[in-house]
XYZ file of C-alpha atoms in Angstrom:
302
model
C -38.245 -104.689 112.834
C -38.681 -106.594 109.599
C -38.053 -110.261 108.917
C -37.000 -110.917 105.326
C -37.247 -114.500 103.996
C -35.893 -115.580 100.616
C -38.203 -118.325 99.331
C -35.821 -120.587 97.435
C -36.589 -123.953 99.053
C -39.510 -126.382 98.856
C -38.503 -128.676 101.721
C -35.918 -127.193 104.059
C -36.327 -123.872 105.841
C -35.542 -120.791 103.794
C -32.764 -118.311 104.626
C -33.879 -115.151 106.406
C -32.545 -111.981 107.976
C -33.694 -109.116 110.190
C -33.781 -105.382 109.444
C -33.655 -103.294 112.614
C -34.720 -99.745 113.355
C -34.392 -97.070 112.157
C -33.770 -98.604 108.730
C -36.917 -100.758 109.008
C -39.140 -97.678 109.314
C -37.362 -95.962 106.422
C -38.031 -98.975 104.205
C -41.675 -99.232 105.286
C -42.157 -95.545 104.514
C -40.818 -96.147 101.015
C -43.007 -99.234 100.503
C -46.138 -97.416 101.705
C -45.649 -94.944 98.840
C -44.866 -97.691 96.309
C -47.412 -100.413 97.021
C -47.523 -101.480 93.372
C -44.205 -103.212 94.150
C -45.728 -105.635 96.672
C -48.127 -108.574 96.480
C -50.577 -109.048 99.345
C -52.267 -112.171 97.941
C -50.296 -115.454 98.216
C -49.899 -117.142 94.854
C -47.924 -119.774 92.979
C -44.288 -118.751 92.478
C -43.637 -118.079 88.811
C -40.605 -119.476 86.929
C -37.687 -117.072 86.901
C -38.689 -115.329 90.122
C -37.338 -115.696 93.664
C -40.115 -114.663 96.020
C -39.263 -112.698 99.145
C -41.600 -112.626 102.130
C -41.653 -109.535 104.328
C -42.985 -109.818 107.888
C -43.552 -106.659 109.923
C -42.816 -107.767 113.469
C -44.968 -105.230 115.295
C -48.582 -104.186 114.677
C -47.883 -100.519 115.391
C -45.554 -100.157 112.416
C -47.966 -101.960 110.103
C -50.792 -99.620 111.115
C -48.586 -96.543 110.909
C -47.614 -97.211 107.308
C -50.909 -98.783 106.190
C -49.384 -102.132 105.288
C -50.343 -105.762 105.996
C -48.277 -107.681 108.539
C -47.062 -110.070 105.814
C -46.601 -109.525 102.086
C -44.387 -110.659 99.208
C -42.120 -108.947 96.721
C -40.201 -110.125 93.659
C -42.545 -113.105 93.167
C -43.898 -112.087 89.762
C -47.344 -111.099 91.031
C -46.884 -107.416 91.941
C -48.529 -104.797 89.739
C -45.116 -103.254 89.020
C -42.837 -106.255 88.502
C -39.700 -104.222 87.811
C -40.103 -102.160 90.984
C -40.845 -105.339 92.906
C -37.566 -106.931 91.779
C -35.593 -103.833 92.783
C -37.300 -103.719 96.173
C -36.517 -107.389 96.707
C -32.818 -106.844 96.066
C -32.785 -103.860 98.421
C -34.374 -105.926 101.183
C -31.919 -108.800 100.727
C -28.977 -106.425 100.905
C -30.247 -104.696 104.033
C -31.250 -107.892 105.863
C -28.034 -109.854 105.218
C -30.105 -112.992 104.652
C -28.326 -116.150 105.813
C -29.116 -119.859 105.864
C -29.191 -122.010 108.992
C -29.390 -125.804 109.073
C -30.942 -125.661 112.524
C -34.589 -125.020 113.270
C -35.474 -121.519 114.434
C -35.362 -121.134 118.226
C -37.787 -118.230 118.642
C -40.893 -117.096 116.782
C -41.448 -113.570 115.455
C -42.867 -112.519 118.843
C -39.707 -113.580 120.668
C -41.332 -116.651 122.232
C -39.255 -119.824 122.491
C -40.368 -122.571 120.124
C -40.892 -126.176 121.204
C -40.963 -129.387 119.202
C -44.382 -130.823 118.410
C -45.323 -134.107 116.751
C -48.105 -135.056 114.349
C -49.274 -138.462 113.152
C -50.490 -139.239 109.667
C -53.351 -141.261 111.159
C -54.950 -138.014 112.440
C -57.966 -137.732 110.142
C -58.681 -134.120 111.112
C -55.375 -132.985 109.569
C -55.931 -134.629 106.173
C -56.964 -132.747 103.072
C -59.664 -135.326 102.385
C -62.315 -136.347 104.900
C -63.406 -139.371 102.866
C -64.151 -142.637 104.618
C -63.361 -144.634 101.469
C -60.283 -143.811 99.389
C -59.380 -144.857 95.880
C -56.898 -147.720 96.121
C -54.315 -149.187 93.786
C -51.491 -151.717 93.603
C -47.803 -150.977 93.152
C -44.758 -153.139 93.925
C -47.127 -155.723 95.388
C -48.444 -153.154 97.879
C -51.902 -151.656 98.362
C -51.823 -147.853 98.442
C -54.458 -145.125 98.673
C -55.151 -141.858 96.864
C -56.944 -138.978 98.586
C -59.008 -136.599 96.463
C -56.986 -133.580 95.338
C -57.869 -130.583 97.528
C -55.474 -127.651 97.153
C -57.785 -125.279 99.055
C -57.024 -127.175 102.291
C -53.355 -126.195 101.990
C -53.781 -122.777 100.394
C -55.935 -121.391 103.186
C -54.110 -118.167 104.255
C -54.043 -119.234 107.913
C -51.974 -122.331 107.048
C -50.313 -121.609 103.704
C -46.928 -120.448 104.981
C -46.765 -122.986 107.818
C -46.672 -126.140 105.686
C -44.073 -127.425 103.245
C -43.822 -130.307 100.782
C -43.196 -132.880 103.550
C -46.376 -131.911 105.387
C -48.224 -132.280 102.077
C -46.669 -135.667 101.322
C -47.635 -137.009 104.753
C -51.095 -135.415 104.385
C -50.692 -133.725 107.763
C -51.473 -130.004 107.959
C -49.591 -128.390 110.849
C -50.981 -125.660 113.091
C -48.299 -123.088 112.334
C -48.286 -120.152 109.933
C -44.524 -119.653 109.438
C -41.698 -121.885 108.224
C -40.641 -122.633 111.810
C -43.543 -125.120 111.862
C -42.370 -127.031 108.772
C -41.771 -130.735 109.468
C -38.649 -132.440 108.130
C -37.595 -136.082 107.731
C -35.785 -137.209 110.874
C -36.609 -134.066 112.855
C -38.244 -136.122 115.622
C -34.918 -137.810 116.332
C -32.369 -135.048 115.727
C -34.216 -131.687 115.770
C -32.152 -130.875 112.698
C -33.021 -130.070 109.129
C -31.359 -132.438 106.615
C -28.743 -130.824 104.384
C -27.668 -133.703 102.119
C -29.096 -136.763 100.382
C -27.545 -138.970 103.057
C -29.128 -137.065 105.948
C -32.439 -136.907 104.091
C -32.623 -140.656 103.470
C -31.546 -141.364 107.042
C -34.417 -139.166 108.218
C -36.800 -140.989 105.884
C -35.811 -144.305 107.466
C -36.077 -142.885 110.990
C -39.600 -141.670 110.227
C -40.439 -145.229 109.086
C -41.255 -144.255 105.530
C -40.996 -147.297 103.271
C -39.219 -147.321 99.918
C -41.263 -148.998 97.179
C -39.024 -151.472 95.365
C -39.069 -154.956 93.895
C -38.976 -157.805 96.415
C -40.038 -155.619 99.347
C -42.401 -156.737 102.076
C -45.777 -155.456 100.858
C -47.477 -152.455 102.412
C -51.145 -153.086 103.107
C -52.934 -149.764 103.152
C -56.646 -149.572 103.878
C -59.428 -147.046 104.408
C -58.785 -147.209 108.151
C -54.988 -146.959 107.773
C -54.204 -145.448 104.358
C -50.765 -145.735 102.778
C -50.050 -142.724 100.585
C -47.749 -143.221 97.597
C -45.216 -140.390 97.418
C -42.192 -139.407 95.362
C -38.970 -137.817 96.589
C -36.398 -135.670 94.812
C -33.389 -133.701 96.035
C -30.518 -131.630 94.729
C -29.646 -128.027 94.007
C -32.633 -126.039 92.684
C -32.218 -124.049 89.490
C -30.271 -120.790 89.881
C -29.293 -121.586 93.473
C -26.162 -122.949 95.127
C -27.572 -124.841 98.099
C -29.103 -128.308 98.454
C -32.845 -128.847 98.985
C -35.400 -131.669 98.861
C -38.945 -131.948 97.526
C -41.832 -134.400 98.004
C -44.878 -135.208 95.844
C -48.010 -137.247 96.673
C -50.220 -139.059 94.167
C -53.828 -137.885 94.421
C -57.127 -138.671 92.748
C -59.024 -136.231 90.524
C -62.361 -137.229 92.074
C -65.838 -137.204 90.503
C -65.714 -140.951 89.774
C -62.930 -140.402 87.247
C -59.888 -142.545 86.521
C -57.565 -139.524 86.505
C -54.693 -139.050 88.944
C -52.235 -136.220 89.597
C -49.096 -135.704 91.601
C -49.905 -132.996 94.111
C -47.166 -131.041 95.836
C -46.609 -127.904 97.892
C -43.412 -125.983 97.051
C -42.432 -124.596 100.449
C -44.470 -121.557 101.489
C -46.016 -121.330 98.019
C -49.454 -122.629 97.071
C -50.186 -126.318 96.573
C -50.518 -127.373 92.958
C -50.188 -130.514 90.822
C -48.329 -132.019 87.896
C -48.989 -134.943 85.565
C -45.347 -136.015 85.075
C -43.735 -136.062 88.506
C -40.190 -137.065 87.558
C -40.046 -134.552 84.726
C -41.355 -131.816 87.031
C -38.614 -132.535 89.564
C -35.947 -132.545 86.840
C -37.221 -129.251 85.432
C -36.806 -127.653 88.868
C -33.213 -128.892 89.184
C -33.758 -131.906 91.461
C -32.526 -135.498 91.069
C -35.104 -138.256 91.456
C -34.635 -140.456 94.557
C -37.571 -142.846 94.223
C -41.080 -143.718 95.351
C -42.166 -144.416 98.919
C -45.217 -145.305 101.011
C -46.273 -143.237 104.020
C -48.482 -145.105 106.482
C -49.059 -144.239 110.136
C -45.896 -142.161 110.528
C -45.042 -139.536 113.134
C -43.423 -136.305 111.974
C -42.098 -133.393 114.009
C -41.793 -129.628 113.696
C -41.471 -126.568 115.937
C -44.211 -124.323 117.289
């Protein structure tokens, strides 16, 4: 069997479908003879492309056809881009990819998933192991900036298992598929938000604090850092379904005074931007504001 995932979202889980035998083997046979159409090295999704992840759900088939267990097509990084686009469309048609607002119930091995929780105070899950963070003031609050470290998120063992919310909270999950993506409010409802209202309700339930004038100040420290993050939501470019996206302000490092807005677009690689609101707008999202994340608990499935 093959699991086909259409990578259109940065926050919520992407739509996917299954291709069963014997069609799965027929497709793998074709791909094995046309490997210029696939990309085996995860990379940043290029503008104008909709990446499609292919998971071979049994080792025997992967060995038989000489293919990796997971690879991408139609993401702009294959040697033969035209063939990759055509293969992507074929896979989407065969898999009947559909979107669910619920978390996946079973993993690719057929094992039942369970909810797990993570806390942003867990130092071992952060992308920066510093004992002293850069600090700043905003809206009367003291916030911290970890040193930018994309390699922590782009490690192949964790790349596909963390989304923009995991990045914003600076909590790397243990999973390696989108079933382990955390979502605002998932601890309370075990449901993925599908509107601005549900998203902001989840933000409040996770005790994430909106930064605004007249608020009670947040007092972040080295022992209990408060990350400053930005949130956007809406319908991504060229799509028809709502999504959300988080950013986190990070420090350049090396004793500089430079800062970026780091973010991780879904299963794609972590990267950064200088103009966070413009970046969100360019991707088709509406800006929802700035927040502080301090000692929060988030939940996902494993």
